[in-house]
Coordinates of C-alpha atoms in Angstrom, one line a residue:
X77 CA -87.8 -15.3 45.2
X78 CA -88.9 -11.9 45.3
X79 CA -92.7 -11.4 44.2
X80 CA -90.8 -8.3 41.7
X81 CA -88.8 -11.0 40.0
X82 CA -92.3 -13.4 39.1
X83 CA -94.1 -10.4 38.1
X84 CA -91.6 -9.5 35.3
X85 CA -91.1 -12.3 33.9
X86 CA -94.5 -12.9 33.9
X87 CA -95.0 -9.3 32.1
X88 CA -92.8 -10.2 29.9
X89 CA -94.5 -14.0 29.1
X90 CA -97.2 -11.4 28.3
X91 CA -95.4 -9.1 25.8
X92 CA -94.6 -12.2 23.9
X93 CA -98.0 -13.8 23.7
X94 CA -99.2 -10.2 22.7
X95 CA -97.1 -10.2 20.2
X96 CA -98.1 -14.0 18.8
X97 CA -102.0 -13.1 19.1
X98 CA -100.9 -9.9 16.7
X99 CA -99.7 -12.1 14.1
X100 CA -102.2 -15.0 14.3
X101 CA -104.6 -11.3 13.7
X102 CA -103.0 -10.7 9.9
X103 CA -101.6 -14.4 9.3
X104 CA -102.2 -17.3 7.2
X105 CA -102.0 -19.7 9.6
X106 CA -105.1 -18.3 10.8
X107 CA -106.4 -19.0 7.5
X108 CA -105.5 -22.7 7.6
X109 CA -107.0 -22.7 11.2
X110 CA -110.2 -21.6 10.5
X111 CA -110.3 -23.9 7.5
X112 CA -109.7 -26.8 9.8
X113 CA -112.4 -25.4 12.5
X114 CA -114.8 -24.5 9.7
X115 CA -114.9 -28.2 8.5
X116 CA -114.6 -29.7 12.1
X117 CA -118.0 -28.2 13.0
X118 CA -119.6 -28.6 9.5
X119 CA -119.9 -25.8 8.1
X120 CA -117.7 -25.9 5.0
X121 CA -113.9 -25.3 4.0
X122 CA -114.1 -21.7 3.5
X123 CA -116.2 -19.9 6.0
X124 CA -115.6 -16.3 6.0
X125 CA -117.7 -16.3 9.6
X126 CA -115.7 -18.5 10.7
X127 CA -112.0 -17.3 9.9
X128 CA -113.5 -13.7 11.1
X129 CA -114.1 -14.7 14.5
X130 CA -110.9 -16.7 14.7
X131 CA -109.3 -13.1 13.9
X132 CA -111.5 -11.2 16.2
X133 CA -111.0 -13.2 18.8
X134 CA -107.1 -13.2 18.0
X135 CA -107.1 -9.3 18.5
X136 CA -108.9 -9.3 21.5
X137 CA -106.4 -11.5 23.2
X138 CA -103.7 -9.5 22.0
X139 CA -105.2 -6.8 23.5
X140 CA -105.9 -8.5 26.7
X141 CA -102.1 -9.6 27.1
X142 CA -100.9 -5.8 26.4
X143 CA -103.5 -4.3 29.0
X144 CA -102.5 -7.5 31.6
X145 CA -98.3 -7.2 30.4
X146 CA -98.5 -3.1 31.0
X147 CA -100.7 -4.3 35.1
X148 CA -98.1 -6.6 35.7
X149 CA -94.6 -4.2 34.3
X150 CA -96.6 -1.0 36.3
X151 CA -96.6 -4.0 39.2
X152 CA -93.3 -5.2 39.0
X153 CA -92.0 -1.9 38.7
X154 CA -93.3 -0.9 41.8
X155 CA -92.1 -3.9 44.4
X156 CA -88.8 -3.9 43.1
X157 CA -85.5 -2.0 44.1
X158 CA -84.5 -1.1 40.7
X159 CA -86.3 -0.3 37.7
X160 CA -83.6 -1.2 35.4
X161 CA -83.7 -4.7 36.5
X162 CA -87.2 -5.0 36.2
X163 CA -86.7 -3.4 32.3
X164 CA -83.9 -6.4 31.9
X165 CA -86.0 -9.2 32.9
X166 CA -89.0 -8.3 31.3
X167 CA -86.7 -7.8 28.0
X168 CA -84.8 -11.0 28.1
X169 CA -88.0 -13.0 29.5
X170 CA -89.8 -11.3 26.7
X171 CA -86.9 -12.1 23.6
X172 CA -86.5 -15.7 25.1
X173 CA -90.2 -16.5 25.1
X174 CA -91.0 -14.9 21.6
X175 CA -88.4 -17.0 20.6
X176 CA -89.5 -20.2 21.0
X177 CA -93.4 -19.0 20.7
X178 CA -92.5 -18.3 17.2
X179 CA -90.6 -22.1 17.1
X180 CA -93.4 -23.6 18.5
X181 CA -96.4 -21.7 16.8
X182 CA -95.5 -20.8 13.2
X183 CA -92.1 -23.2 12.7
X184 CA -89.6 -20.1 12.6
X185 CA -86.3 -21.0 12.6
X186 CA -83.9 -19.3 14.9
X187 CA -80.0 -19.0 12.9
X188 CA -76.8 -19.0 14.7
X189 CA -76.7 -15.6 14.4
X190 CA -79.7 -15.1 16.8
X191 CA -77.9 -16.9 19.8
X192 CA -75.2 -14.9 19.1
X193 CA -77.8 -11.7 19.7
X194 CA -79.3 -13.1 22.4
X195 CA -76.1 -13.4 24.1
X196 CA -74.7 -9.7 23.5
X197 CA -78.9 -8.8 24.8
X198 CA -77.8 -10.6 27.9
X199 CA -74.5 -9.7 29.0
X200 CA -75.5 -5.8 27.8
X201 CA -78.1 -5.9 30.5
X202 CA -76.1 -7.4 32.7
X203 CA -73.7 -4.7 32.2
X204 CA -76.1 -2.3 32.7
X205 CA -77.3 -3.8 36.1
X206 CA -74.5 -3.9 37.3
X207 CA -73.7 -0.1 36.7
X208 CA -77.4 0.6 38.1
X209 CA -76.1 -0.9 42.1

């Protein structure tokens, strides 16, 4: 496979866990998370100490995945033939992941109506690869 190829998807896998350490920067899951770590290590249910650092630490992983998805995008852009695929993987690799991050991470439901999007997102990029050769 070419190295182009790994590198945006990879960019991509970043985007998405940027945007999941954005959330879990403003949600209430963190809330119930810190509640959880606050009690595991003693300290009591509601430690504002506790839930801050869960934030700040949050943030600064979303901010390490956008400086480290922009490296690898800048990379991938570079090595491969065409910048439009590169923009088309990293997109779809990007929607797909977020996707099931969000399943995964905070229970969100994906409706039919989504599958149908993801679809016309796929076969429009396709269409517009195959227009960039």
């Amino acid at each position: 496979r070419p190295a182009w190829l790994l590198t945006a998807v990879a960019s991509g896998a970043c985007a998405a866990f940027n945007g999941v350490f954005a959330k879990l920067t403003t949600t209430e899951l963190t809330s119930t998370w810190s509640h959880a770590v606050s009690v595991f290590l003693g300290m009591g249910e509601n430690n504002r100490f506790v839930e801050l650092v869960i934030r700040g630490l949050a943030f600064a992983l979303n901010l390490l995945f956008n400086f480290i998805m922009w490296a690898l995008f800048t990379r991938a852009l570079q090595l491969a033939p065409s910048t439009v695929r590169v923009n088309i993987i990293n997109t779809s690799a990007n929607f797909l992941i977020t996707a099931v991050l969000g399943f995964v991470i905070f229970s969100e439901g994906l409706p039919g109506l989504w599958f149908l999007g993801a679809a016309c997102l796929v076969a429009g990029s396709v269409v517009i690869g195959m227009r960039d050769e």
